[in-house]
Amino acid sequence: MHPMLNIAVRAARNAGKVILQKFEEKDKVEVLQKGSNDFVTNVDKDAEAMIRDTILKSYPKHSIVGEELGQQLGSDADYLWVIDPLDGTTNFIKGIPHFAVSIALKVKGRTEQAVVYDPIRGELFTATRGQGAQLNSKRIRVNKATDLSGTVLATGFPFKQKHHMEEYMNAFSALFVHTADMRRAGSAALDLAYVAAGRVDGFFEIGLKPWDTAAGQLLVKEAGGLITDFAGGNNQDKSGNIVCGAPKLAQAIVKELRPHLSDALLK
């Protein structure tokens, strides 16, 4: 395992311990509202602090950006860690055991290492650029679906951008009639990891943040999948609108989505 991936794994496991302890002690969880339908807990912040401490002990000059504690600039700007300490906060608050720690390392703007860790199931998804993707050290690959027939797709509702709901539902309907079924589980990091592992065939969502997808995108790519935006391009990091799956399936998803989306969502 690459030394920096090893540190990312250590950080994810340390954060997972924090999360699991508090998941069993609901009375100690403090919930605050950051924005419309957007929540944060003291556990998110404690887990992120744990991740930062673990990384900076080994790499004190590196930069970090995280969902809860913002950006911390180090003296070596070539290395940027992108972290979501608890992806699936609403699930966590409600007691639904489906959430993950997501950590990615970008080197000169390119994602080189990725970890998505599910502390409930003890599942560790990892990837190093050019060396494939693993689940608990075993190689994983995307399903090789070439069209929508018989597939199961994961998605996420635009709960922070409900003004897009009509377009989303029209696109959802257009896809649904061609698939076996759809899933909305509440953690984009795990949705991407599940695509990489072949548990679901594809995934699409509106308005995600870089920390939601940075690690998961590398997992999918290293598992043989394709990542695009809603227009079939490569603007997903800026737009937050993402499609992924086996290459031909991702293209088929885009083909069904595009007629139902506004120009704003196709940028």
XYZ file of N, CA and C in Angstrom:
801
model
N 0.847 -1.197 0.000
C 0.000 0.000 0.000
C 0.885 1.251 0.000
N 0.523 2.226 -0.818
C 1.259 3.482 -0.880
C 1.267 4.138 0.506
N 2.396 4.716 0.932
C 2.456 5.316 2.273
C 1.362 6.346 2.542
N 1.044 7.152 1.553
C 0.003 8.169 1.773
C -1.381 7.548 1.833
N -1.599 6.471 1.083
C -2.871 5.755 1.204
C -2.967 5.109 2.584
N -1.864 4.624 3.089
C -1.844 4.011 4.415
C -2.258 5.024 5.488
N -1.795 6.252 5.354
C -2.183 7.302 6.305
C -3.663 7.652 6.146
N -4.147 7.673 4.910
C -5.570 7.947 4.677
C -6.431 6.863 5.319
N -6.006 5.613 5.208
C -6.733 4.507 5.829
C -6.727 4.661 7.352
N -5.569 4.995 7.898
C -5.478 5.188 9.351
C -6.404 6.312 9.804
N -6.419 7.420 9.049
C -7.279 8.545 9.392
C -8.751 8.165 9.327
N -9.115 7.406 8.287
C -10.512 6.991 8.126
C -10.938 6.069 9.261
N -10.082 5.139 9.620
C -10.419 4.214 10.712
C -10.522 4.957 12.046
N -9.634 5.910 12.291
C -9.704 6.704 13.512
C -11.013 7.489 13.582
N -11.397 8.095 12.449
C -12.669 8.822 12.393
C -13.837 7.871 12.592
N -13.733 6.679 12.009
C -14.797 5.682 12.154
C -15.038 5.308 13.604
N -13.987 5.221 14.391
C -14.139 4.922 15.819
C -14.930 6.014 16.530
N -14.637 7.267 16.196
C -15.371 8.400 16.771
C -16.854 8.309 16.416
N -17.119 8.022 15.150
C -18.501 7.971 14.661
C -19.265 6.818 15.305
N -18.658 5.645 15.366
C -19.344 4.488 15.944
C -19.672 4.688 17.418
N -18.741 5.283 18.146
C -18.988 5.520 19.568
C -20.211 6.409 19.773
N -20.301 7.461 18.967
C -21.420 8.393 19.116
C -22.719 7.822 18.541
N -22.600 6.913 17.571
C -23.801 6.284 17.013
C -24.517 5.471 18.085
N -23.774 4.985 19.063
C -24.355 4.219 20.165
C -24.769 5.118 21.332
N -24.440 6.410 21.239
C -24.740 7.353 22.332
C -25.503 8.549 21.774
N -26.697 8.295 21.279
C -27.463 9.321 20.572
C -27.726 10.570 21.436
N -27.817 10.387 22.739
C -28.110 11.520 23.618
C -26.965 12.526 23.661
N -25.776 12.130 23.166
C -24.620 13.025 23.171
C -24.379 13.686 21.817
N -25.269 13.425 20.870
C -25.130 14.008 19.538
C -25.848 15.349 19.478
N -25.115 16.401 19.102
C -25.673 17.751 18.963
C -25.880 18.039 17.485
N -27.098 18.400 17.121
C -27.445 18.625 15.714
C -27.693 20.108 15.474
N -27.035 20.650 14.472
C -27.233 22.038 14.066
C -27.619 22.067 12.595
N -28.342 23.120 12.182
C -28.739 23.269 10.788
C -27.837 24.294 10.122
N -27.104 23.850 9.083
C -26.198 24.748 8.354
C -26.944 25.575 7.320
N -27.975 24.966 6.747
C -28.745 25.612 5.689
C -30.029 24.837 5.503
N -30.762 25.159 4.452
C -32.014 24.467 4.189
C -31.769 22.975 3.979
N -32.366 22.160 4.843
C -32.242 20.691 4.764
C -30.786 20.226 4.809
N -29.940 20.988 5.484
C -28.508 20.681 5.541
C -28.066 20.700 6.998
N -27.708 19.535 7.531
C -27.434 19.415 8.956
C -25.981 19.034 9.220
N -25.502 19.409 10.393
C -24.180 19.027 10.849
C -24.284 18.660 12.324
N -23.451 17.734 12.768
C -23.430 17.350 14.170
C -22.031 17.580 14.741
N -21.946 17.540 16.066
C -20.633 17.601 16.710
C -19.767 16.418 16.299
N -20.421 15.319 15.883
C -19.671 14.129 15.471
C -18.948 14.383 14.153
N -19.610 15.068 13.196
C -18.952 15.445 11.939
C -17.668 16.225 12.240
N -17.788 17.194 13.125
C -16.649 18.060 13.428
C -15.547 17.311 14.170
N -15.931 16.468 15.125
C -14.932 15.685 15.868
C -14.215 14.702 14.947
N -14.973 14.072 14.034
C -14.373 13.123 13.104
C -13.423 13.827 12.143
N -13.810 15.015 11.680
C -12.922 15.752 10.778
C -11.650 16.182 11.499
N -11.784 16.626 12.737
C -10.603 17.006 13.517
C -9.661 15.814 13.692
N -10.221 14.641 13.898
C -9.419 13.428 14.035
C -8.674 13.118 12.740
N -9.356 13.262 11.606
C -8.729 13.015 10.306
C -7.583 13.993 10.074
N -7.843 15.268 10.329
C -6.813 16.288 10.128
C -5.588 16.016 11.003
N -5.827 15.686 12.262
C -4.713 15.423 13.179
C -3.878 14.245 12.693
N -4.546 13.192 12.237
C -3.839 11.991 11.770
C -2.987 12.297 10.544
N -3.548 13.051 9.596
C -2.818 13.389 8.372
C -1.638 14.305 8.676
N -1.889 15.341 9.463
C -0.853 16.356 9.687
C 0.288 15.861 10.570
N 0.050 14.825 11.343
C 1.161 14.220 12.097
C 2.204 13.643 11.157
N 1.758 13.092 10.048
C 2.676 12.496 9.070
C 3.098 13.477 7.986
N 2.200 14.381 7.632
C 2.462 15.312 6.525
C 2.075 16.733 6.937
N 2.866 17.340 7.823
C 2.497 18.654 8.387
C 2.484 19.797 7.379
N 3.099 19.606 6.217
C 3.157 20.684 5.227
C 2.009 20.624 4.224
N 1.215 19.554 4.260
C 0.145 19.392 3.279
C -1.049 20.291 3.588
N -1.840 20.575 2.551
C -3.078 21.345 2.700
C -4.265 20.397 2.841
N -5.317 20.896 3.485
C -6.515 20.096 3.706
C -7.740 20.965 3.452
N -8.748 20.398 2.787
C -10.057 21.036 2.701
C -11.093 19.999 3.117
N -11.974 20.413 4.013
C -13.002 19.506 4.507
C -14.351 20.178 4.559
N -15.394 19.352 4.637
C -16.756 19.886 4.605
C -17.045 20.788 5.789
N -16.561 20.434 6.970
C -16.984 21.151 8.175
C -16.013 22.222 8.643
N -14.707 21.996 8.491
C -13.724 22.906 9.070
C -12.995 23.747 8.041
N -13.456 23.688 6.784
C -12.922 24.565 5.748
C -11.542 24.173 5.265
N -10.823 25.164 4.699
C -9.525 24.899 4.088
C -8.395 25.321 5.021
N -7.407 24.470 5.112
C -6.210 24.727 5.894
C -5.030 24.633 4.951
N -4.407 25.763 4.669
C -3.325 25.808 3.692
C -1.997 25.449 4.340
N -1.318 24.477 3.755
C 0.011 24.113 4.214
C 1.070 24.770 3.354
N 2.302 24.570 3.705
C 3.389 25.207 2.962
C 3.671 24.498 1.635
N 3.193 23.258 1.480
C 3.349 22.524 0.222
C 1.989 22.438 -0.477
N 1.767 23.368 -1.396
C 0.463 23.476 -2.054
C 0.200 22.374 -3.070
N 1.221 21.562 -3.378
C 1.026 20.479 -4.352
C 0.149 19.358 -3.809
N 0.056 19.252 -2.485
C -0.682 18.154 -1.854
C -1.922 18.691 -1.146
N -3.091 18.244 -1.606
C -4.358 18.680 -1.023
C -5.212 17.469 -0.671
N -5.529 17.334 0.613
C -6.421 16.279 1.092
C -7.849 16.814 1.101
N -8.764 16.059 0.508
C -10.172 16.455 0.399
C -10.997 15.473 1.223
N -11.656 15.958 2.271
C -12.264 15.026 3.227
C -13.726 15.365 3.538
N -14.508 14.328 3.618
C -15.862 14.399 4.160
C -15.888 13.432 5.339
N -15.926 13.961 6.562
C -15.777 13.092 7.728
C -16.963 12.174 7.985
N -18.144 12.599 7.501
C -19.351 11.793 7.724
C -20.318 12.055 6.579
N -20.176 11.289 5.520
C -21.061 11.436 4.363
C -22.299 10.580 4.600
N -23.430 11.249 4.773
C -24.654 10.571 5.181
C -25.079 11.019 6.569
N -24.865 12.304 6.858
C -25.166 12.837 8.194
C -26.629 12.646 8.568
N -27.542 12.858 7.623
C -28.959 12.693 7.935
C -29.263 11.256 8.335
N -28.679 10.284 7.628
C -28.827 8.886 8.034
C -28.327 8.683 9.462
N -27.152 9.247 9.750
C -26.569 9.117 11.092
C -27.514 9.678 12.158
N -28.052 10.861 11.903
C -28.945 11.512 12.868
C -30.191 10.661 13.111
N -30.715 10.067 12.055
C -31.948 9.288 12.151
C -31.718 7.857 12.638
N -30.455 7.483 12.791
C -30.165 6.126 13.247
C -30.144 5.093 12.141
N -30.054 5.556 10.891
C -29.971 4.639 9.752
C -28.495 4.281 9.545
N -28.120 3.011 9.632
C -26.705 2.634 9.614
C -26.105 2.580 8.222
N -26.085 3.727 7.555
C -25.540 3.796 6.194
C -24.888 5.165 6.023
N -23.582 5.227 6.245
C -22.811 6.462 6.121
C -21.345 6.083 6.016
N -20.502 7.042 5.669
C -19.101 6.705 5.408
C -18.189 7.895 5.648
N -16.912 7.573 5.823
C -15.827 8.543 5.827
C -15.208 8.548 4.433
N -14.984 9.738 3.876
C -14.412 9.848 2.532
C -13.162 10.721 2.575
N -12.046 10.188 2.084
C -10.773 10.912 2.082
C -10.097 10.713 0.729
N -9.704 11.813 0.098
C -8.959 11.744 -1.162
C -7.727 12.631 -1.059
N -6.680 12.254 -1.752
C -5.479 13.078 -1.845
C -5.257 13.491 -3.289
N -5.225 14.806 -3.519
C -4.905 15.337 -4.833
C -3.454 15.817 -4.832
N -2.711 15.432 -5.849
C -1.333 15.868 -6.019
C -1.251 16.673 -7.306
N -0.944 17.942 -7.171
C -0.917 18.869 -8.307
C -2.234 18.822 -9.075
N -3.339 18.748 -8.332
C -4.672 18.827 -8.915
C -5.261 17.508 -9.379
N -4.489 16.428 -9.323
C -4.971 15.123 -9.796
C -5.121 14.169 -8.607
N -6.277 13.513 -8.518
C -6.523 12.614 -7.401
C -5.660 11.362 -7.536
N -4.857 11.104 -6.515
C -3.907 9.994 -6.536
C -4.284 8.872 -5.569
N -4.944 9.211 -4.452
C -5.290 8.216 -3.439
C -6.735 8.441 -2.999
N -7.414 7.351 -2.649
C -8.815 7.472 -2.243
C -9.170 6.402 -1.223
N -9.951 6.818 -0.229
C -10.492 5.902 0.771
C -11.946 6.267 1.025
N -12.824 5.286 0.984
C -14.199 5.418 1.487
C -14.381 4.293 2.499
N -14.690 4.664 3.736
C -14.757 3.683 4.818
C -16.140 3.685 5.454
N -16.764 2.519 5.455
C -18.060 2.318 6.099
C -17.801 1.683 7.460
N -17.877 2.465 8.538
C -17.524 1.920 9.857
C -18.537 0.919 10.395
N -19.789 1.003 9.949
C -20.809 0.057 10.413
C -20.493 -1.352 9.921
N -20.186 -1.468 8.635
C -19.930 -2.785 8.034
C -18.457 -3.174 8.046
N -17.585 -2.244 8.450
C -16.159 -2.526 8.418
C -15.634 -2.677 7.008
N -16.256 -1.985 6.049
C -15.853 -2.089 4.646
C -14.958 -0.918 4.258
N -13.785 -1.252 3.751
C -12.787 -0.255 3.383
C -12.555 -0.314 1.874
N -13.010 0.719 1.182
C -12.805 0.850 -0.259
C -11.584 1.745 -0.480
N -10.616 1.285 -1.258
C -9.390 2.056 -1.479
C -8.998 2.040 -2.950
N -8.259 3.073 -3.345
C -7.723 3.127 -4.708
C -6.479 4.000 -4.736
N -5.524 3.584 -5.542
C -4.366 4.385 -5.901
C -4.385 4.533 -7.410
N -4.174 5.728 -7.906
C -4.273 5.968 -9.352
C -3.331 5.033 -10.108
N -3.918 4.331 -11.086
C -3.141 3.419 -11.918
C -2.955 2.027 -11.351
N -3.500 1.776 -10.148
C -3.287 0.476 -9.516
C -4.585 -0.244 -9.151
N -5.699 0.221 -9.678
C -6.959 -0.458 -9.432
C -7.619 -0.054 -8.124
N -8.803 -0.614 -7.888
C -9.588 -0.333 -6.689
C -9.814 -1.618 -5.917
N -9.917 -1.500 -4.600
C -10.064 -2.665 -3.738
C -11.173 -2.447 -2.703
N -11.756 -3.530 -2.275
C -12.642 -3.563 -1.110
C -12.041 -4.562 -0.138
N -11.626 -4.053 1.018
C -10.943 -4.896 2.007
C -9.834 -5.718 1.358
N -9.045 -5.020 0.540
C -7.838 -5.552 -0.114
C -8.108 -6.528 -1.260
N -9.369 -6.689 -1.662
C -9.693 -7.534 -2.804
C -10.125 -6.669 -3.979
N -9.626 -6.992 -5.158
C -9.878 -6.179 -6.352
C -11.369 -6.118 -6.675
N -11.844 -4.923 -7.033
C -13.238 -4.745 -7.433
C -13.310 -4.149 -8.837
N -14.443 -4.424 -9.519
C -14.669 -3.903 -10.865
C -16.127 -3.493 -11.003
N -16.373 -2.504 -11.852
C -17.749 -2.119 -12.158
C -18.416 -3.245 -12.950
N -19.736 -3.305 -12.848
C -20.476 -4.222 -13.713
C -20.362 -3.765 -15.159
N -20.335 -4.706 -16.073
C -20.105 -4.356 -17.485
C -21.402 -4.208 -18.269
N -22.389 -3.552 -17.662
C -23.649 -3.298 -18.367
C -23.398 -2.355 -19.542
N -24.045 -2.650 -20.654
C -23.872 -1.808 -21.844
C -25.101 -0.965 -22.152
N -26.239 -1.299 -21.525
C -27.436 -0.479 -21.676
C -28.225 -0.546 -20.371
N -29.343 0.168 -20.311
C -30.088 0.322 -19.059
C -30.919 -0.896 -18.685
N -31.201 -1.759 -19.631
C -32.060 -2.904 -19.372
C -31.497 -3.793 -18.262
N -32.307 -4.030 -17.238
C -31.916 -4.916 -16.151
C -30.999 -4.316 -15.110
N -30.686 -3.033 -15.236
C -29.745 -2.416 -14.297
C -30.445 -1.892 -13.041
N -29.653 -1.723 -11.997
C -30.086 -1.020 -10.790
C -29.208 0.221 -10.667
N -29.843 1.386 -10.644
C -29.120 2.649 -10.549
C -29.294 3.258 -9.172
N -28.247 3.881 -8.675
C -28.313 4.665 -7.445
C -28.473 6.135 -7.811
N -29.087 6.891 -6.921
C -29.269 8.316 -7.153
C -29.402 9.033 -5.820
N -29.502 10.339 -5.891
C -29.764 11.155 -4.712
C -30.695 12.277 -5.099
N -31.688 12.549 -4.269
C -32.609 13.644 -4.557
C -31.908 14.985 -4.337
N -32.273 16.021 -5.103
C -31.662 17.348 -4.924
C -32.274 18.097 -3.729
N -32.057 17.564 -2.525
C -32.740 18.102 -1.342
C -32.242 19.484 -0.954
N -31.036 19.858 -1.412
C -30.533 21.206 -1.155
C -30.874 22.163 -2.291
N -31.364 21.624 -3.399
C -31.683 22.431 -4.585
C -33.038 22.007 -5.124
N -34.066 22.202 -4.322
C -35.389 21.696 -4.676
C -36.006 22.410 -5.881
N -35.406 23.537 -6.285
C -35.885 24.200 -7.506
C -35.611 23.354 -8.750
N -34.740 22.347 -8.616
C -34.474 21.444 -9.734
C -35.324 20.180 -9.666
N -36.258 20.117 -8.731
C -36.957 18.859 -8.486
C -37.776 18.392 -9.686
N -38.439 19.305 -10.377
C -39.268 18.888 -11.518
C -38.404 18.272 -12.615
N -37.282 18.917 -12.929
C -36.383 18.375 -13.941
C -35.835 17.016 -13.489
N -35.468 16.957 -12.220
C -34.922 15.702 -11.698
C -35.935 14.571 -11.820
N -37.185 14.832 -11.436
C -38.192 13.780 -11.465
C -38.502 13.345 -12.891
N -38.473 14.286 -13.827
C -38.675 13.923 -15.230
C -37.539 13.024 -15.730
N -36.302 13.379 -15.335
C -35.149 12.567 -15.722
C -35.207 11.196 -15.042
N -35.592 11.187 -13.766
C -35.734 9.941 -13.010
C -36.725 9.018 -13.715
N -37.870 9.565 -14.102
C -38.902 8.764 -14.760
C -38.409 8.195 -16.082
N -37.679 9.029 -16.845
C -37.162 8.581 -18.144
C -36.200 7.408 -17.979
N -35.404 7.436 -16.917
C -34.475 6.340 -16.658
C -35.178 5.124 -16.076
N -36.095 5.383 -15.151
C -36.719 4.292 -14.392
C -37.414 3.269 -15.294
N -38.070 3.746 -16.329
C -38.824 2.830 -17.188
C -37.908 1.839 -17.920
N -36.612 2.150 -17.990
C -35.673 1.273 -18.692
C -34.882 0.363 -17.757
N -34.954 0.623 -16.446
C -34.113 -0.106 -15.492
C -34.906 -1.194 -14.772
N -34.176 -2.040 -14.037
C -34.837 -3.006 -13.162
C -35.345 -2.316 -11.906
N -34.559 -1.336 -11.400
C -34.958 -0.623 -10.182
C -33.989 0.522 -9.929
N -34.353 1.367 -8.938
C -33.528 2.516 -8.547
C -33.357 2.485 -7.036
N -32.262 3.085 -6.560
C -31.974 3.151 -5.139
C -31.597 4.570 -4.742
N -32.092 5.001 -3.550
C -31.660 6.276 -2.975
C -31.312 5.990 -1.511
N -30.020 5.845 -1.209
C -29.597 5.367 0.105
C -29.072 6.453 1.035
N -28.680 7.617 0.488
C -28.352 8.738 1.362
C -26.883 9.002 1.610
N -25.984 8.373 0.841
C -24.551 8.653 0.958
C -23.922 8.550 -0.420
N -23.571 9.692 -1.006
C -22.985 9.685 -2.349
C -21.651 8.951 -2.371
N -20.877 9.072 -1.302
C -19.585 8.381 -1.255
C -19.778 6.875 -1.360
N -20.770 6.345 -0.657
C -21.041 4.909 -0.741
C -21.698 4.535 -2.062
N -22.524 5.420 -2.617
C -23.092 5.149 -3.945
C -21.969 4.939 -4.962
N -20.982 5.811 -4.952
C -19.864 5.689 -5.880
C -19.052 4.429 -5.592
N -18.812 4.155 -4.313
C -18.079 2.939 -3.950
C -18.829 1.688 -4.393
N -20.147 1.725 -4.285
C -20.958 0.571 -4.683
C -20.947 0.382 -6.196
N -20.884 1.476 -6.956
C -20.709 1.342 -8.407
C -19.370 0.664 -8.691
N -18.327 1.133 -8.009
C -16.994 0.552 -8.214
C -16.975 -0.941 -7.896
N -17.740 -1.333 -6.877
C -17.764 -2.727 -6.443
C -18.762 -3.586 -7.208
N -19.515 -2.980 -8.139
C -20.493 -3.732 -8.917
C -21.773 -4.044 -8.175
N -22.003 -3.371 -7.046
C -23.233 -3.617 -6.278
C -24.427 -2.900 -6.903
N -24.182 -1.739 -7.468
C -25.168 -1.073 -8.325
C -24.467 -0.784 -9.649
N -25.255 -0.629 -10.690
C -24.662 -0.503 -12.022
C -24.225 0.910 -12.363
N -24.965 1.896 -11.870
C -24.632 3.277 -12.190
C -25.182 4.216 -11.135
N -24.850 5.500 -11.268
C -25.226 6.506 -10.275
C -25.321 7.862 -10.948
N -26.295 8.668 -10.515
C -26.365 10.061 -10.963
C -26.938 10.916 -9.843
N -26.463 12.157 -9.761
C -26.982 13.069 -8.749
C -26.677 14.510 -9.146
N -27.521 15.420 -8.658
C -27.396 16.858 -8.899
C -26.723 17.526 -7.704
N -25.798 18.450 -7.974
C -25.335 19.409 -6.979
C -24.484 18.891 -5.840
N -23.618 17.930 -6.119
C -22.722 17.432 -5.079
C -21.515 18.354 -4.910
N -20.850 18.222 -3.762
C -19.652 19.011 -3.463
C -18.402 18.161 -3.697
N -17.242 18.811 -3.877
C -16.019 18.046 -4.147
C -15.705 17.000 -3.092
N -15.966 17.302 -1.824
C -15.658 16.325 -0.779
C -16.612 15.134 -0.793
N -17.792 15.304 -1.408
C -18.716 14.176 -1.546
C -18.181 13.121 -2.510
N -17.468 13.567 -3.545
C -17.176 12.685 -4.683
C -15.704 12.447 -4.982
N -14.802 13.203 -4.357
C -13.384 13.123 -4.749
C -12.847 11.703 -4.638
N -13.074 11.044 -3.513
C -12.573 9.679 -3.336
C -13.345 8.694 -4.210
N -14.660 8.830 -4.230
C -15.492 7.900 -4.985
C -15.215 7.909 -6.470
N -14.894 9.088 -7.013
C -14.588 9.148 -8.445
C -13.366 8.310 -8.793
N -12.320 8.387 -7.968
C -11.134 7.587 -8.258
C -11.441 6.099 -8.120
N -12.261 5.728 -7.137
C -12.662 4.329 -6.999
C -13.317 3.827 -8.283
N -14.261 4.600 -8.803
C -14.978 4.185 -10.013
C -14.032 4.091 -11.212
N -13.188 5.092 -11.381
C -12.254 5.079 -12.516
C -11.312 3.878 -12.442
N -10.777 3.619 -11.242
C -9.830 2.517 -11.087
C -10.513 1.152 -11.165
N -11.839 1.139 -11.017
C -12.603 -0.106 -11.172
C -13.110 -0.278 -12.598
N -12.672 0.598 -13.505
C -13.025 0.460 -14.916
C -14.231 1.254 -15.355
N -14.707 2.168 -14.515
C -15.897 2.952 -14.839
C -15.581 4.294 -15.464
N -16.644 4.954 -15.913
C -16.561 6.272 -16.534
C -17.306 7.272 -15.667
N -16.718 8.460 -15.477
C -17.350 9.561 -14.750
C -17.578 10.700 -15.731
N -18.801 11.251 -15.767
C -19.081 12.413 -16.615
C -20.009 13.368 -15.887
N -20.200 14.545 -16.483
C -21.274 15.433 -16.049
C -22.539 15.090 -16.839
N -23.593 15.883 -16.688
C -24.866 15.549 -17.328
C -24.851 15.753 -18.839
N -23.843 16.464 -19.342
C -23.734 16.667 -20.788
C -22.781 15.656 -21.422
N -22.227 14.764 -20.600
C -21.264 13.804 -21.109
C -19.850 14.331 -21.144
N -19.637 15.493 -20.511
C -18.301 16.096 -20.451
C -17.605 15.827 -19.133
N -16.639 16.698 -18.798
C -15.802 16.487 -17.616
C -15.893 17.632 -16.612
N -17.053 18.287 -16.553
C -17.209 19.444 -15.676
C -17.868 19.079 -14.341
N -17.891 17.798 -14.002
C -18.632 17.370 -12.815
C -18.081 17.951 -11.515
N -16.781 18.224 -11.462
C -16.224 18.771 -10.224
C -16.714 20.190 -9.966
N -16.888 20.966 -11.036
C -17.371 22.340 -10.876
C -18.892 22.399 -10.756
N -19.590 21.612 -11.576
C -21.055 21.669 -11.572
C -21.654 20.897 -10.403
N -20.954 19.853 -9.970
C -21.498 18.979 -8.932
C -22.503 17.974 -9.460
N -22.710 17.978 -10.770
C -23.670 17.067 -11.398
C -22.908 15.887 -11.993
N -23.211 14.688 -11.539
C -22.353 13.557 -11.842
C -23.140 12.349 -12.326
N -22.540 11.639 -13.285
C -23.048 10.364 -13.797
C -21.871 9.398 -13.812
N -22.104 8.138 -13.430
C -21.024 7.170 -13.542
C -21.577 5.764 -13.722
N -20.702 4.902 -14.188
C -21.033 3.504 -14.428
C -20.027 2.934 -15.411
N -20.252 1.710 -15.866
C -19.444 1.191 -16.963
C -19.556 2.171 -18.129
N -18.500 2.322 -18.940
C -18.496 3.386 -19.953
C -19.751 3.469 -20.821
N -20.195 2.351 -21.392
C -21.370 2.398 -22.262
C -22.645 2.702 -21.473
N -22.719 2.218 -20.250
C -23.899 2.498 -19.427
C -23.944 3.966 -19.041
N -22.810 4.547 -18.640
C -22.776 5.969 -18.288
C -23.248 6.819 -19.465
N -22.824 6.458 -20.656
C -23.258 7.181 -21.852
C -24.756 7.017 -22.087
N -25.286 5.834 -21.800
C -26.727 5.593 -21.954
C -27.528 6.409 -20.950
N -27.006 6.539 -19.727
C -27.679 7.362 -18.707
C -27.727 8.806 -19.152
N -26.596 9.318 -19.628
C -26.532 10.699 -20.104
C -27.535 10.929 -21.234
N -27.623 9.981 -22.143
C -28.541 10.108 -23.286
C -29.987 10.261 -22.829
N -30.389 9.537 -21.781
C -31.755 9.639 -21.270
C -31.964 10.903 -20.438
N -30.925 11.347 -19.725
C -31.042 12.524 -18.864
C -31.182 13.824 -19.656
N -30.349 13.985 -20.666
C -30.164 15.288 -21.310
C -31.448 15.972 -21.788
N -32.382 15.251 -22.417
C -33.577 15.954 -22.920
C -34.455 16.565 -21.829
N -34.253 16.171 -20.586
C -35.137 16.607 -19.501
C -34.504 17.665 -18.608
N -33.300 18.097 -18.937
C -32.573 19.015 -18.076
C -32.386 20.376 -18.714
N -32.366 21.412 -17.897
C -32.159 22.783 -18.372
C -30.706 23.004 -18.751
N -30.468 24.116 -19.453
C -29.099 24.466 -19.836
C -28.217 24.613 -18.601
N -28.800 25.114 -17.505
C -28.028 25.313 -16.272
C -27.457 24.010 -15.756
N -28.208 22.925 -15.890
C -27.744 21.634 -15.401
C -26.843 20.910 -16.381
N -26.794 21.406 -17.612
C -25.976 20.752 -18.631
C -24.626 21.436 -18.817
N -24.339 22.430 -17.972
C -23.056 23.133 -18.078
C -21.963 22.323 -17.389
